Coordinates of C-alpha atoms and ligand atoms in Angstrom, one line a residue:
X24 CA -44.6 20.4 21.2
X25 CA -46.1 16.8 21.1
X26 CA -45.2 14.3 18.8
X27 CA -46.2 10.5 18.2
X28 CA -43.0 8.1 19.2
X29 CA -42.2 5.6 16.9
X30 CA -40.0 2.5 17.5
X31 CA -36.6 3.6 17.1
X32 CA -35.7 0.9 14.3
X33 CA -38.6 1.2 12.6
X34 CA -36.6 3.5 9.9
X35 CA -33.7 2.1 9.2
X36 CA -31.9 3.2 6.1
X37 CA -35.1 5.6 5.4
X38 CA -33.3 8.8 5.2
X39 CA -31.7 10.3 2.0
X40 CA -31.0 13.8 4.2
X41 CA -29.9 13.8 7.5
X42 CA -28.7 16.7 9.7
X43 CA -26.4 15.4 12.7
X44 CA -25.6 18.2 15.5
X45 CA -25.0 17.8 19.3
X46 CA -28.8 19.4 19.8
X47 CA -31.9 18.5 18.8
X48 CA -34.1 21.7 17.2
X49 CA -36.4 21.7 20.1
X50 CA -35.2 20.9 24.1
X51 CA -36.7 18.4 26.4
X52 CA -37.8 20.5 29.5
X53 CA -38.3 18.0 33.0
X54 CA -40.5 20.2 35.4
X55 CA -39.6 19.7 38.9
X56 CA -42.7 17.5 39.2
X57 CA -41.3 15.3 36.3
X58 CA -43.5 16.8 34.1
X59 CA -42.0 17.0 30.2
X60 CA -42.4 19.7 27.6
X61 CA -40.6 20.4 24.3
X62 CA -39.1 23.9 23.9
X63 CA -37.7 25.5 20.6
X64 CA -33.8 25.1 21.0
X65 CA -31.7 28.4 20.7
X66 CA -29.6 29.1 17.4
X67 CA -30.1 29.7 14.0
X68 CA -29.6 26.4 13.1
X69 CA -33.3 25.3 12.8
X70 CA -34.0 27.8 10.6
X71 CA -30.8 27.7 8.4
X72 CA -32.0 24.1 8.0
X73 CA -35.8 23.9 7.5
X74 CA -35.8 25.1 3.9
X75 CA -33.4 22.1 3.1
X76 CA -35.2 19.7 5.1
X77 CA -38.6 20.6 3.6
X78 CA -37.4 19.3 -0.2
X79 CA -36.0 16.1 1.0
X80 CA -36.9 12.8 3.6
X81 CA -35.0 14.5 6.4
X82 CA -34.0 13.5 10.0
X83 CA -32.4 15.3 12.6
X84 CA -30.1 13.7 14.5
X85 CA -29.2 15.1 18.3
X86 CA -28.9 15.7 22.0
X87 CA -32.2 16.4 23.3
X88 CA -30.7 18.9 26.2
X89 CA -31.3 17.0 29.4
X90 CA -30.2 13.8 30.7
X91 CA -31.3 10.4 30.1
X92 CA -33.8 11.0 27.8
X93 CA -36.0 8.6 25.3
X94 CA -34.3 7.6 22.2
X95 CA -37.8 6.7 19.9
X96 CA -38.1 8.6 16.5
X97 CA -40.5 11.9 16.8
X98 CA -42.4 12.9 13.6
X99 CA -42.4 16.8 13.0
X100 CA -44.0 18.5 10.5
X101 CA -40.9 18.5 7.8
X102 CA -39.0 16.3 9.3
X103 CA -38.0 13.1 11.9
X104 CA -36.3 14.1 14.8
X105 CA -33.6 11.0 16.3
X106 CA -32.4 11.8 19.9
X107 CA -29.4 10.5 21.1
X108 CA -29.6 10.2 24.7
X109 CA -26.6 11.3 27.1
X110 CA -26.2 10.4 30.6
X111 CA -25.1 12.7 33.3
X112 CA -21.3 11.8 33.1
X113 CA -21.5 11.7 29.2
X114 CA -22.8 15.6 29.9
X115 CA -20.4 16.3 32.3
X116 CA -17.1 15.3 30.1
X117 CA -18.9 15.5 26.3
X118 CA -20.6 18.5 26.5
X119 CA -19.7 20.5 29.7
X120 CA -15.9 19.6 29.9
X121 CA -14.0 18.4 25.9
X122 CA -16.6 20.3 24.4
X123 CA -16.7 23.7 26.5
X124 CA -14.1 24.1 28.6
X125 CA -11.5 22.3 25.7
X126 CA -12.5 23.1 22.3
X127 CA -14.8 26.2 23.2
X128 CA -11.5 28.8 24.4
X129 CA -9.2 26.8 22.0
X130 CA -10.6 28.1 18.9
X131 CA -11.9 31.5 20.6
X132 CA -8.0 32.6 20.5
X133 CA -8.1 30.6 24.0
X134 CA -9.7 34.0 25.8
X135 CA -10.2 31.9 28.5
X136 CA -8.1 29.2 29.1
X137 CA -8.1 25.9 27.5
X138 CA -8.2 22.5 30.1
X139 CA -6.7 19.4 29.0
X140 CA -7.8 16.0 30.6
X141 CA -7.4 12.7 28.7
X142 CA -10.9 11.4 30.6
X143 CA -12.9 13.9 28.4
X144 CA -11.7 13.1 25.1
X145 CA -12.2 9.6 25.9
X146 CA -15.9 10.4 26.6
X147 CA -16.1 13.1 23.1
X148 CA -14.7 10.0 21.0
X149 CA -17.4 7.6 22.4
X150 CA -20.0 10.0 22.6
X151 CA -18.7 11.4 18.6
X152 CA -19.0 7.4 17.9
X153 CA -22.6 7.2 19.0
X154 CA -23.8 9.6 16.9
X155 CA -22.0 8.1 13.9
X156 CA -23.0 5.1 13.8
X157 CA -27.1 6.3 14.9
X158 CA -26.2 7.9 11.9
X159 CA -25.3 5.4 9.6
X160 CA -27.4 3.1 11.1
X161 CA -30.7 5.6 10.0
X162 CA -28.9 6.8 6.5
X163 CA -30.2 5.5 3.1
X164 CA -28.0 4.3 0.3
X165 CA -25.8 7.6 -0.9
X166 CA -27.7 9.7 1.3
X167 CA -26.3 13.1 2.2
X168 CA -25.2 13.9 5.5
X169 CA -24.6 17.6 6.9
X170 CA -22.6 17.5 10.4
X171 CA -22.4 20.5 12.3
X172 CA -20.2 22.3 14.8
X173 CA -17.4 21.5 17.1
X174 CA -19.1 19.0 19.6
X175 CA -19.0 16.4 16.4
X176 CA -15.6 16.7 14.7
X177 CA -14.9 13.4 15.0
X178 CA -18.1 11.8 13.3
X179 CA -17.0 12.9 9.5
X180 CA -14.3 10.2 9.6
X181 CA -16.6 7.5 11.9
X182 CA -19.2 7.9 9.6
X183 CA -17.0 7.4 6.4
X184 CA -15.7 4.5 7.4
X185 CA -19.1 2.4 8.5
X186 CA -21.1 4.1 5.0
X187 CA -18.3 4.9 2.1
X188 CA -21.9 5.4 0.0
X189 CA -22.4 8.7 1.7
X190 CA -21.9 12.1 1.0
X191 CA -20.8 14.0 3.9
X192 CA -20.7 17.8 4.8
X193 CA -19.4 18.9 7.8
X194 CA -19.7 22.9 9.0
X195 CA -18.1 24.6 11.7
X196 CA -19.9 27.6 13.4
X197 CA -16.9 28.6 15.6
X198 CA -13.6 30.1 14.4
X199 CA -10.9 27.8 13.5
X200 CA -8.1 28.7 15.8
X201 CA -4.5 29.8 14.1
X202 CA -1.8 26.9 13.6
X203 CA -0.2 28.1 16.9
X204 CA -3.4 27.7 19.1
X205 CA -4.6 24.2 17.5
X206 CA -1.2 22.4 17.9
X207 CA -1.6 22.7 21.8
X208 CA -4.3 20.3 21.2
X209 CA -3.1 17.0 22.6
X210 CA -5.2 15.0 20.1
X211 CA -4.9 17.5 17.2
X212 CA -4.1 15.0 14.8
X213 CA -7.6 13.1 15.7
X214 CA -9.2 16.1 15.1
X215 CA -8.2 16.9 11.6
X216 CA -8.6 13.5 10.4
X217 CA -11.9 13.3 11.9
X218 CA -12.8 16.2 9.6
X219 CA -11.0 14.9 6.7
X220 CA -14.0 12.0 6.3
X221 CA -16.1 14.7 5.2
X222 CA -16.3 15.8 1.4
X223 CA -16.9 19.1 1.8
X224 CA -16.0 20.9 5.3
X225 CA -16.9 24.9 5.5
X226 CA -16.2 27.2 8.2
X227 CA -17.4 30.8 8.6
X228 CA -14.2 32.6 7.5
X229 CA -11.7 32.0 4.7
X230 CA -9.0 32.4 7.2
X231 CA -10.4 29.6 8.9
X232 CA -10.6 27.2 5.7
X233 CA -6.7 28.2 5.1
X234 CA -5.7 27.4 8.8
X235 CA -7.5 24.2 8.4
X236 CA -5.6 23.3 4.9
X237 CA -2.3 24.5 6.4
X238 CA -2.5 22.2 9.4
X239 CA -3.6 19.2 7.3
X240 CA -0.9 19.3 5.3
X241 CA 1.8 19.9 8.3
X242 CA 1.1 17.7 10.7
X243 CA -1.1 15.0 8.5
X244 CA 1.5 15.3 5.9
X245 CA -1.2 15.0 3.2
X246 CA -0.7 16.8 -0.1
X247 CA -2.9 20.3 -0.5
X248 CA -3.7 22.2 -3.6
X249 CA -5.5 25.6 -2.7
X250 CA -8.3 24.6 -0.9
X251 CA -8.6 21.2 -1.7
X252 CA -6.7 18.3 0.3
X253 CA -5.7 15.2 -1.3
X254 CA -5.8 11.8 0.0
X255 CA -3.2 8.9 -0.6
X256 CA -6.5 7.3 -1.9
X257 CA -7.1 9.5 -4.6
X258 CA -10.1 11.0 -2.6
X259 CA -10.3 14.5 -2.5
X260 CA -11.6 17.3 0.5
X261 CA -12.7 20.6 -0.4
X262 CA -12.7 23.5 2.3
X263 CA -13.9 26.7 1.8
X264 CA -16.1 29.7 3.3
X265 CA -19.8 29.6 4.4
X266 CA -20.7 32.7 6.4
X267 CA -24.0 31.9 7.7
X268 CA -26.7 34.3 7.7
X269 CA -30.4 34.8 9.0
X270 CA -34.0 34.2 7.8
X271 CA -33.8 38.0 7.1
X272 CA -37.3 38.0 5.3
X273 CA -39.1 36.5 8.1
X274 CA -37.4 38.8 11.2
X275 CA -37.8 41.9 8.9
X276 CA -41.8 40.9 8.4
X277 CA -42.1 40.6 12.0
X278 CA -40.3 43.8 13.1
X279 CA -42.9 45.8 11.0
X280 CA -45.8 43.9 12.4
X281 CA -48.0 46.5 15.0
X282 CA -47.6 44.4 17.7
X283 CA -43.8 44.8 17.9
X284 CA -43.8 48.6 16.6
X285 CA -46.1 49.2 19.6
X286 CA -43.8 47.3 22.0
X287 CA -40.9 49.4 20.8
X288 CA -42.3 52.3 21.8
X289 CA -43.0 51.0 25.4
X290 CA -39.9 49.9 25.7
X291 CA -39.0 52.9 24.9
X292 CA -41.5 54.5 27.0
X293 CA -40.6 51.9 30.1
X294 CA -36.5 53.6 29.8
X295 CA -37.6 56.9 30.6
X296 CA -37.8 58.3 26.4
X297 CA -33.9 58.8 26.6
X298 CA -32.6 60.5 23.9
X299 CA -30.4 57.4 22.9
X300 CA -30.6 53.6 23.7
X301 CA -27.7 51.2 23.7
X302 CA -28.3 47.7 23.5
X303 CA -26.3 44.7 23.8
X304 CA -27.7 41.1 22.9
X305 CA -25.5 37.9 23.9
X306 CA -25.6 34.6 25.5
X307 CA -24.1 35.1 28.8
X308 CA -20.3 33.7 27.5
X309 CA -16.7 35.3 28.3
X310 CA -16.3 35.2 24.3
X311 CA -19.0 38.1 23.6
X312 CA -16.8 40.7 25.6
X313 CA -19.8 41.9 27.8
X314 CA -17.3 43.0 30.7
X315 CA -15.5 45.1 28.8
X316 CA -18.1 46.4 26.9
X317 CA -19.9 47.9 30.2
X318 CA -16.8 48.9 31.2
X319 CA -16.3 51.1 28.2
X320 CA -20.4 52.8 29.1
X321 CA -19.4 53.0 32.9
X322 CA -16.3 55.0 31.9
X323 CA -18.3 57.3 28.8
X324 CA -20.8 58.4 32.3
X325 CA -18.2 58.5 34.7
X326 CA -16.1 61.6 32.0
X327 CA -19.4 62.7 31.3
X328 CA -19.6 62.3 27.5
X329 CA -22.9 60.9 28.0
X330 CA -25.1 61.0 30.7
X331 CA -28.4 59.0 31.9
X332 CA -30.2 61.8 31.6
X333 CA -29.7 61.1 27.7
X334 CA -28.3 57.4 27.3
X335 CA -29.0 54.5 28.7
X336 CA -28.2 50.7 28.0
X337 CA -29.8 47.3 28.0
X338 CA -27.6 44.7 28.4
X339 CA -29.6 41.0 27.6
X340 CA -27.5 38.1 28.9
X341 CA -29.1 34.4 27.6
X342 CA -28.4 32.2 30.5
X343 CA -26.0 29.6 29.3
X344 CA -23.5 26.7 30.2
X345 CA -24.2 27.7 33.8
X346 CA -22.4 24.1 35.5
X347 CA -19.1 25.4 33.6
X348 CA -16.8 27.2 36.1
X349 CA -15.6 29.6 34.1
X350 CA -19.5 30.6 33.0
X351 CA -19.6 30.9 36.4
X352 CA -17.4 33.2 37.6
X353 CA -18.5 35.8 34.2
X354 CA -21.7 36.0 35.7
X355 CA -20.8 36.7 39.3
X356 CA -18.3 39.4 37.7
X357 CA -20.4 41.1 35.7
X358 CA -23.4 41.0 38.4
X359 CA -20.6 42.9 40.1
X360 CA -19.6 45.7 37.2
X361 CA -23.4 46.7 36.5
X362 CA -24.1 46.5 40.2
X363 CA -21.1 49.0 40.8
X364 CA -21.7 51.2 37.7
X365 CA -25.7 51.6 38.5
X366 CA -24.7 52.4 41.6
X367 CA -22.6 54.9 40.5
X368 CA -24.5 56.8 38.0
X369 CA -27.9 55.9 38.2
X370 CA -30.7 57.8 39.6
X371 CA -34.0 56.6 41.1
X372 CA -35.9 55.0 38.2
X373 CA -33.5 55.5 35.9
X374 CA -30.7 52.9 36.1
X375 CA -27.7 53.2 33.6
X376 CA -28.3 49.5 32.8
X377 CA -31.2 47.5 32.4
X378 CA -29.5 44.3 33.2
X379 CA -31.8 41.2 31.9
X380 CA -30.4 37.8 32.5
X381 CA -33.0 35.7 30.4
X382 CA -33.9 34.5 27.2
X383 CA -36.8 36.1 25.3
X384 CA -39.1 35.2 22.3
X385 CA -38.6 36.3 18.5
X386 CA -41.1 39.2 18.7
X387 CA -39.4 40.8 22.0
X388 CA -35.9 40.5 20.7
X389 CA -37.3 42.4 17.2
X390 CA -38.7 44.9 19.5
X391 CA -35.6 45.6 21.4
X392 CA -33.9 46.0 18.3
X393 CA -36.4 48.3 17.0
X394 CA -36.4 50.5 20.1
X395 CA -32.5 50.6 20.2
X396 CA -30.3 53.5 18.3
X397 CA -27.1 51.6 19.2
X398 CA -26.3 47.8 19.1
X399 CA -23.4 47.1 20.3
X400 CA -21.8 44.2 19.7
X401 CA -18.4 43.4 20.8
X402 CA -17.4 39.8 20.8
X403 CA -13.5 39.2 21.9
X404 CA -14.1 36.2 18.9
X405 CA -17.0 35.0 17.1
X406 CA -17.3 32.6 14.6
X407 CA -20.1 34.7 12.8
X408 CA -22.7 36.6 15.5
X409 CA -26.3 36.5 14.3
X410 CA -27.5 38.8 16.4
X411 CA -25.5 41.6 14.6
X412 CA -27.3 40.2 11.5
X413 CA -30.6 40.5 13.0
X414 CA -30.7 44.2 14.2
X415 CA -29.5 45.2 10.5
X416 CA -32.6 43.6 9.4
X417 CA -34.7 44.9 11.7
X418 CA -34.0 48.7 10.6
X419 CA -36.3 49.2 8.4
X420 CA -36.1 52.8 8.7
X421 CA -32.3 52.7 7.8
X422 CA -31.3 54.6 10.7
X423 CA -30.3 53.2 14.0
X424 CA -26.0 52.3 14.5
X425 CA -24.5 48.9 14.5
X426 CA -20.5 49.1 17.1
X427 CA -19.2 45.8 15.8
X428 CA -16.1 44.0 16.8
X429 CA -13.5 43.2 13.9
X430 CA -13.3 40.2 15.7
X431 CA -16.3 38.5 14.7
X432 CA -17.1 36.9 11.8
X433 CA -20.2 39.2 10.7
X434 CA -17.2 42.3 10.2
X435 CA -16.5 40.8 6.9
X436 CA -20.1 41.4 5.3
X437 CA -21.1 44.3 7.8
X438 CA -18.1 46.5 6.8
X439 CA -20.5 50.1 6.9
X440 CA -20.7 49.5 10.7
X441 CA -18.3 51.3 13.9
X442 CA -16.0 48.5 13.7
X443 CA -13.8 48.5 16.9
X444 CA -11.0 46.3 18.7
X445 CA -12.8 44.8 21.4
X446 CA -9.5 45.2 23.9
X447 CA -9.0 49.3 22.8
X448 CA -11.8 50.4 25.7
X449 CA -10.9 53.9 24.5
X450 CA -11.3 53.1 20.9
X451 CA -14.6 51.8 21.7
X452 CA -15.6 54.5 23.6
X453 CA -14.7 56.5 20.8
X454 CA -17.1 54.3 18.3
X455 CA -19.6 54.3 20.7
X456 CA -19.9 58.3 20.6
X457 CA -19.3 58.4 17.1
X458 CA -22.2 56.2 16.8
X459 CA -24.4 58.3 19.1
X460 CA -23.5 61.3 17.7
X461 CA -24.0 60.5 14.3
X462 CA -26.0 62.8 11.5
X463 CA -29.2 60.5 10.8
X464 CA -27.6 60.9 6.8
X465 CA -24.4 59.2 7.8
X466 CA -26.6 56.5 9.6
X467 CA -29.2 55.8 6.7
X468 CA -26.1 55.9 3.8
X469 CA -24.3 53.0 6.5
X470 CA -27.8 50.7 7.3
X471 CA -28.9 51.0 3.7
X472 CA -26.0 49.5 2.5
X473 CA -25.9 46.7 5.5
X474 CA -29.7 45.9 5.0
X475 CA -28.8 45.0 1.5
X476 CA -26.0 42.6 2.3
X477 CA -27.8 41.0 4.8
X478 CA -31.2 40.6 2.2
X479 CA -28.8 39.3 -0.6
X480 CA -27.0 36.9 1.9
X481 CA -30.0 35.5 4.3
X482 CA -29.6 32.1 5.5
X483 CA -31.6 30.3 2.8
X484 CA -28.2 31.3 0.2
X485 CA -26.6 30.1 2.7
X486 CA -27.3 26.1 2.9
X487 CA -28.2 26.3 -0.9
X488 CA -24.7 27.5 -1.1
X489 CA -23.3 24.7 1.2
X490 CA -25.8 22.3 -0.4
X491 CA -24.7 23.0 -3.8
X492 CA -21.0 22.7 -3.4
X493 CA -21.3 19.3 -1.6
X494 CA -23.4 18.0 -4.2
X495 CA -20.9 18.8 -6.6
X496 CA -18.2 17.0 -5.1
Ligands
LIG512 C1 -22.9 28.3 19.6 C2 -22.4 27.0 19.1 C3 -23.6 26.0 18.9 C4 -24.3 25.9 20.3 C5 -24.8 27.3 20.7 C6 -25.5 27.3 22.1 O1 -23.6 29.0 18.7 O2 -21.8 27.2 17.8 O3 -23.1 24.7 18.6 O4 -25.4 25.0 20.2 O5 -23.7 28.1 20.8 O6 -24.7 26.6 23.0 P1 -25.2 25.3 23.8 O7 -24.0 24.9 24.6 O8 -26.3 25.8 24.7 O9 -25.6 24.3 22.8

């Protein structure tokens, strides 16, 4: 992507819509000979987003991925993106350290655990600051601003307090933790009153709405009614549920073009035609239960309820966070458990696991979901999980099985698929064969009525939704 700069203060109050999260919808790439490309950033953000943007003057406020980089305004099609520029130490304690090694296992029920050191959240409160006032700096009179995620909790409360004409929304796309978890949090109190500068704030749960209300009013000591907080100003903050979907009319398009029916079959083709294909989808993160997950297939092979003669599994692992220790040590472990369990019960040219540690485009990820009978999806915690989302929508057939942790968020809507406890391993091995074994009736009756939900909640209901309530605040 190339885009004419601009002079970053040539749009000052210009903006009556403004999205503010720590990334930027596309990534600056640096080539090792300096040369600089823009790549589409993961997440379902950008398209959750675009609709909205496309009816207003919108900007787009973030990190553009890489150190150091330009500040100046870039035009896009629908929208001005506004990079904030973070330098290597900012990355290191922001991003790598409060950010993912603090807040990250803290509200994922602390699967991994949390580190404390007073030098990050110095960095995430100046970094937080930054954006706020880029923010207010860009925003026009009574504009509305939507901050997202967990990197920018803080900003709600900055941003109120420079532009008291704004209407803020702020959404979480993590779980937010239980009362017992959060109060470890030496700067808990920051936290929720960084949140409280925001009209509206929505998570992906109700649980997490009501953990968030509960906490405000014990250890803020404001006074709560429901799901709304009360200030001693006489302002009010609403929380409630978002769960966030997908662009279900545009992946469901794709997966019945040719070109990805005719990749299906050679994927198909290229795992040996088993009789069933498993498939797991995740960003390479100890949250999404991958270990245990290949544990539970290593252990169906090794008591021979399923063989590789007649089931085999891709496992996709999205590179990610890779200078965080404890992304680190996942990967070397689970290099380890698929090296063991192919060399245990593979055969030549037929491994038990087609281990893939990259990122792919759109149309290969609907492929795979189109060649697979069994997605399994198994997150320890997950705010929501997309990719759950985005097989469903892909079976257009209404067959194919969905093995979904009651963990994540998607469980709620997705209630027709294997649910399982993602620490039973024999309880998921159980689901697992249940799901492969499975009359193609049972299948359709449990898709059909998935395919629905997801079609009636796709990710455009989803920020009218949000969108809606905020205005209405
Ligand atoms: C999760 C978070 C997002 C984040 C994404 C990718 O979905 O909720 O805020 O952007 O993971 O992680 P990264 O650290 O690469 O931005």
């Amino acid at each position: 992507m190339s885009a004419p700069q601009n002079d970053r203060n040539d749009q000052e109050g210009t903006f009556d819509f403004i999205v503010v999260a720590n990334r930027l919808p596309v990534d600056r790439v640096v080539a090792e000979d300096g040369e600089v490309s823009w790549r589409r950033s993961p997440g379902g953000l950008v398209t959750a987003v675009e609709p909205v943007m496309q009816s207003h003057d919108g900007a787009w406020l973030g990190w553009d991925g890489a150190p150091d980089g330009p500040e100046d305004h870039l035009d896009e099609s629908d929208m001005t993106l506004v990079p904030i520029a973070l330098d290597a130490d900012e990355i290191e304690r922001f991003y790598e350290g409060f950010s993912n090694a603090t807040l990250w296992p803290l509200y994922h029920d602390a699967v991994a655990k949390p580190e404390f050191h007073r030098e990050w959240w110095d960095t995430y409160v100046a970094v937080n600051r930054r954006f706020a006032e880029r923010t207010a700096r860009i925003a026009a009179e009574g504009a509305t601003v939507w901050v997202h995620d967990y990197q920018l909790q803080l900003v709600p409360a900055m941003l109120r307090e420079a532009r008291p004409d704004l209407k803020i929304g702020f959404f979480l796309h993590i779980p937010f933790p239980p009362s017992e978890l959060f109060v470890q949090l030496p700067w808990r109190r920051q936290i929720l009153e960084g949140l409280l500068g925001a009209d509206l704030v929505g998570f992906q749960r109700a649980g997490g709405a009501e953990n968030f209300v509960r906490l405000v009013r014990q250890r803020v000591g404001h006074r709560t009614q429901r799901d709304v907080v009360h200030l001693p100003d006489g302002r009010t903050v609403h929380a409630a549920a978002f769960p966030i979907s997908i662009d279900y009319e545009g992946l469901a398009e794709l997966s019945r073009t040719d070109e990805v029916s005719e990749r299906a079959t050679e994927i198909r083709e290229q795992m040996g035609n088993p009789a069933k294909l498993l498939l797991g989808v995740d960003r390479l993160d100890y949250t999404k239960g991958i270990y245990t997950r290949l544990k539970a297939f290593g252990e169906l092979l090794e008591e021979e309820e399923l063989s590789v003669e007649d089931a085999v599994m891709i496992q996709v692992a999205t590179p990610s966070r890779e200078r965080v220790d404890e992304y680190r040590r996942l990967r070397d472990e689970i290099d380890r458990l698929v090296g063991r369990i192919n060399g245990d019960y593979g055969r030549i040219g037929r491994p038990a696991i087609s281990y893939l540690h990259s990122s792919y485009p759109k149309d290969e990820m609907a492929a795979m979901f189109r060649a697979s009978d069994v997605m399994v999806v198994t997150p320890l915690r997950d705010g929501m999980n997309l990719v759950a989302k985005e097989y469903v929508a892909c079976r257009q057939d209404d067959d194919g099985a969905l093995v979904l942790s009651e963990f994540a968020g998607a469980a709620d809507e997705l209630k027709q698929a294997f649910l399982v406890n993602p620490y039973d391993i024999d309880g998921m091995k159980a689901a697992i064969l249940q799901a492969v074994r499975s009359q193609p009736r049972e299948l359709s009756r449990r898709m059909k009525a998935m395919r629905r939900t997801v079609r009636e909640h796709d990710v455009v209901d989803w920020a009218e939704r949000f969108m809606t309530t905020l205005r209405a605040e």
